[in-house]
């Protein structure tokens, strides 16, 4: 009589059906929106910091690319930037642009409007602190002056391009960016391994960065750093080889001001990101895959705030 094998069956590599992915996404967003707020803020810090690191890599990749075909150079920069979202996804960090998809459990009435908006606010605050911290560290490290100030020149030209969009253009670019980011998160859910998840985010993120769409959290890093480089770098930076070769001076970047950074970019981009994530991805997939299932299951009975006995309120505190 043979002995039954005790070797476990290999894990399935089959990609879940879209409806299953939608359920998984909603459960993940519910968990994020109802976690203790202290942990929510901590995970938001790294969400901002890791996206900032992705932008650091992107800037580094763009030095000396002036002689390359513009499309190729931008795609290279976009792939480099995707490292940031890969770190966010694998680490479980909280990124505001992805957080907009808590609209899914909100539509299913599993969280209240207050819970959703509180999560968004905490995520924005934590992302901002994390992004600013990396920007300050990069500045103090002297990175903008490296390679004859070529690194800082990329920061300045990138920042100038961002703050010279019209308000409406920034808003629409924000919609498009978070459409791509949230689709990247959607695809990454199907991944079974770290490699799967990293590869899943690379394409959509390279698409949005290479095309010039606008991401609010990335800009929480780039715009403050651009202001620091413009206003706080000394004569040595402005005499760098790359700056001299480009024939530019500080006066050429007069458009880089705090007012332009905030009103002409961060505000409209953030609002656009909400539309791109909450409406074009979260509400769309909820309507396509979750609405009928939720209605049939009768789970639209009461908001989480009215279900104190279930412990949901405790998880959100």
XYZ file of C-alpha atoms in Angstrom, residues 65-296:
232
model
C 19.650 63.027 -22.755
C 19.354 66.109 -24.947
C 20.867 64.332 -27.966
C 18.538 61.321 -27.668
C 15.208 61.031 -29.507
C 12.736 62.668 -27.131
C 10.353 59.726 -27.086
C 13.028 57.228 -26.100
C 14.425 59.459 -23.368
C 10.969 60.013 -21.882
C 10.141 56.296 -21.890
C 13.422 55.570 -20.094
C 12.501 58.185 -17.497
C 9.034 56.701 -17.103
C 10.362 53.186 -16.525
C 12.819 54.556 -13.959
C 10.002 56.370 -12.155
C 7.928 53.167 -11.937
C 10.345 51.920 -9.266
C 8.540 54.263 -6.868
C 5.101 52.700 -7.294
C 6.652 49.241 -7.238
C 8.037 50.014 -3.780
C 4.652 51.362 -2.668
C 2.731 48.292 -3.860
C 5.105 45.684 -2.442
C 5.570 47.481 0.902
C 1.852 48.131 1.438
C 2.444 51.870 1.770
C -0.455 54.307 1.464
C -0.418 56.548 -1.598
C -3.119 59.202 -1.928
C -3.661 58.623 -5.633
C -4.386 54.947 -5.000
C -6.349 55.831 -1.873
C -8.950 57.554 -4.056
C -10.171 54.043 -4.869
C -11.699 53.789 -1.388
C -14.671 55.045 -3.383
C -15.370 51.337 -3.982
C -16.203 50.369 -0.366
C -17.934 53.764 -0.036
C -20.207 52.929 -2.963
C -20.927 49.588 -1.300
C -21.786 51.557 1.883
C -19.158 49.726 3.884
C -17.525 52.992 4.968
C -19.000 56.433 5.520
C -18.193 59.605 3.649
C -16.411 60.829 6.780
C -14.201 57.752 6.934
C -13.295 58.062 3.272
C -12.470 61.769 3.456
C -10.498 61.323 6.700
C -8.415 58.640 5.018
C -7.804 60.896 2.028
C -6.734 63.765 4.286
C -4.353 61.645 6.354
C -2.884 60.136 3.206
C -2.270 63.560 1.642
C -0.636 64.843 4.835
C 1.617 61.819 5.220
C 2.559 61.769 1.542
C 3.461 65.459 1.725
C 5.710 64.989 4.757
C 7.408 61.968 3.189
C 7.942 63.751 -0.131
C 9.282 66.922 1.486
C 11.675 64.891 3.630
C 13.235 63.236 0.591
C 13.414 66.581 -1.238
C 15.248 68.152 1.691
C 17.633 65.210 2.016
C 18.450 65.302 -1.703
C 19.122 69.036 -1.501
C 21.315 68.725 1.603
C 23.217 65.858 -0.024
C 24.290 68.234 -2.799
C 22.775 66.016 -5.495
C 21.506 68.937 -7.656
C 25.093 70.129 -8.182
C 26.385 66.768 -9.389
C 27.628 66.218 -12.936
C 28.260 69.912 -13.502
C 24.799 70.811 -12.181
C 23.168 68.589 -14.811
C 21.016 66.909 -12.162
C 19.690 70.229 -10.884
C 19.089 71.487 -14.405
C 16.718 68.564 -15.039
C 14.871 69.512 -11.830
C 14.553 73.128 -12.912
C 13.337 72.399 -16.435
C 10.885 69.776 -15.181
C 9.521 72.079 -12.490
C 9.165 74.978 -14.913
C 7.160 72.815 -17.315
C 4.817 71.790 -14.497
C 4.087 75.298 -13.183
C 3.455 76.810 -16.620
C 0.415 74.637 -17.435
C -2.931 76.393 -17.306
C -5.206 75.453 -14.393
C -7.518 73.482 -16.656
C -4.670 71.687 -18.360
C -3.202 70.653 -15.004
C -6.619 69.323 -13.942
C -7.012 67.153 -17.048
C -3.404 65.945 -16.856
C -4.154 64.949 -13.260
C -7.167 62.909 -14.377
C -5.091 61.049 -16.944
C -2.209 60.390 -14.541
C -4.356 58.766 -11.893
C -6.281 56.771 -14.463
C -2.931 55.185 -15.318
C -1.763 54.853 -11.692
C -4.959 53.187 -10.483
C -4.980 50.853 -13.471
C -1.408 49.925 -12.525
C -2.606 49.083 -9.012
C -5.520 47.099 -10.489
C -3.189 45.019 -12.667
C -0.714 44.501 -9.803
C -3.439 42.815 -7.750
C -3.340 39.926 -10.210
C 0.375 39.407 -9.527
C 1.452 36.369 -7.511
C 5.086 37.362 -6.974
C 7.126 40.508 -6.426
C 8.324 40.317 -10.033
C 4.723 40.095 -11.257
C 3.710 43.182 -9.314
C 6.740 45.257 -10.309
C 6.285 44.417 -13.982
C 2.559 45.110 -13.721
C 3.078 48.705 -12.626
C 5.957 49.486 -14.984
C 3.894 49.854 -18.168
C 1.089 52.162 -16.984
C 3.500 54.283 -14.947
C 5.968 54.652 -17.818
C 2.991 55.630 -19.986
C 1.873 58.492 -17.734
C 5.358 59.827 -16.972
C 6.593 59.672 -20.561
C 3.481 61.439 -21.832
C 3.698 64.223 -19.254
C 0.607 63.528 -17.141
C 0.563 65.036 -13.643
C 0.707 63.150 -10.325
C 0.031 65.143 -7.158
C 2.288 63.148 -4.832
C 5.200 63.131 -7.276
C 4.786 66.897 -7.537
C 4.883 67.216 -3.731
C 8.526 66.214 -4.190
C 9.499 67.855 -7.469
C 7.980 71.315 -6.993
C 9.502 71.977 -3.529
C 12.823 70.661 -4.777
C 12.633 72.952 -7.802
C 11.993 75.897 -5.470
C 14.959 74.894 -3.313
C 17.299 74.555 -6.298
C 16.216 77.874 -7.767
C 16.297 79.912 -4.564
C 18.858 78.252 -2.302
C 21.643 76.985 -4.555
C 24.738 79.181 -4.566
C 26.906 80.623 -7.300
C 28.766 77.331 -7.701
C 25.640 75.616 -8.939
C 24.805 78.349 -11.446
C 28.370 78.203 -12.777
C 28.171 74.464 -13.369
C 29.151 73.080 -16.750
C 25.650 71.920 -17.677
C 24.089 75.260 -16.691
C 26.695 77.175 -18.666
C 26.281 74.941 -21.712
C 22.508 75.445 -21.606
C 22.999 79.218 -21.464
C 20.482 79.724 -18.663
C 20.505 81.776 -15.488
C 18.316 81.964 -12.402
C 16.249 84.667 -14.108
C 15.173 82.175 -16.787
C 13.214 80.243 -14.159
C 11.177 83.165 -12.834
C 7.964 81.145 -13.285
C 9.027 78.793 -10.494
C 7.290 80.374 -7.513
C 5.407 78.958 -4.536
C 2.160 80.497 -5.785
C 2.422 78.934 -9.226
C 3.434 75.584 -7.721
C 0.420 75.519 -5.417
C -2.374 77.091 -7.451
C -1.366 76.258 -11.037
C -0.277 72.700 -10.306
C -0.858 71.029 -6.946
C -4.492 72.086 -6.442
C -5.824 71.231 -9.925
C -3.681 68.111 -10.215
C -4.898 66.788 -6.875
C -8.519 67.376 -7.900
C -7.887 65.750 -11.254
C -6.281 62.758 -9.549
C -9.457 62.301 -7.487
C -11.572 62.189 -10.653
C -9.165 59.815 -12.385
C -8.990 57.368 -9.483
C -12.346 57.606 -7.737
C -14.515 57.956 -10.843
C -12.745 56.522 -13.886
C -11.333 53.474 -12.107
C -13.040 52.807 -8.754
C -16.607 53.756 -9.720
C -16.206 52.176 -13.133
C -15.079 48.778 -11.816
C -17.654 48.946 -9.018
C -20.439 49.499 -11.559
C -19.090 46.813 -13.877
C -18.405 44.062 -11.337
C -19.618 44.928 -7.846
C -22.937 46.765 -7.996
C -25.132 43.787 -8.889
C -23.265 41.494 -6.513
C -23.532 43.958 -3.629
C -27.222 44.554 -4.275
C -27.955 40.828 -4.499
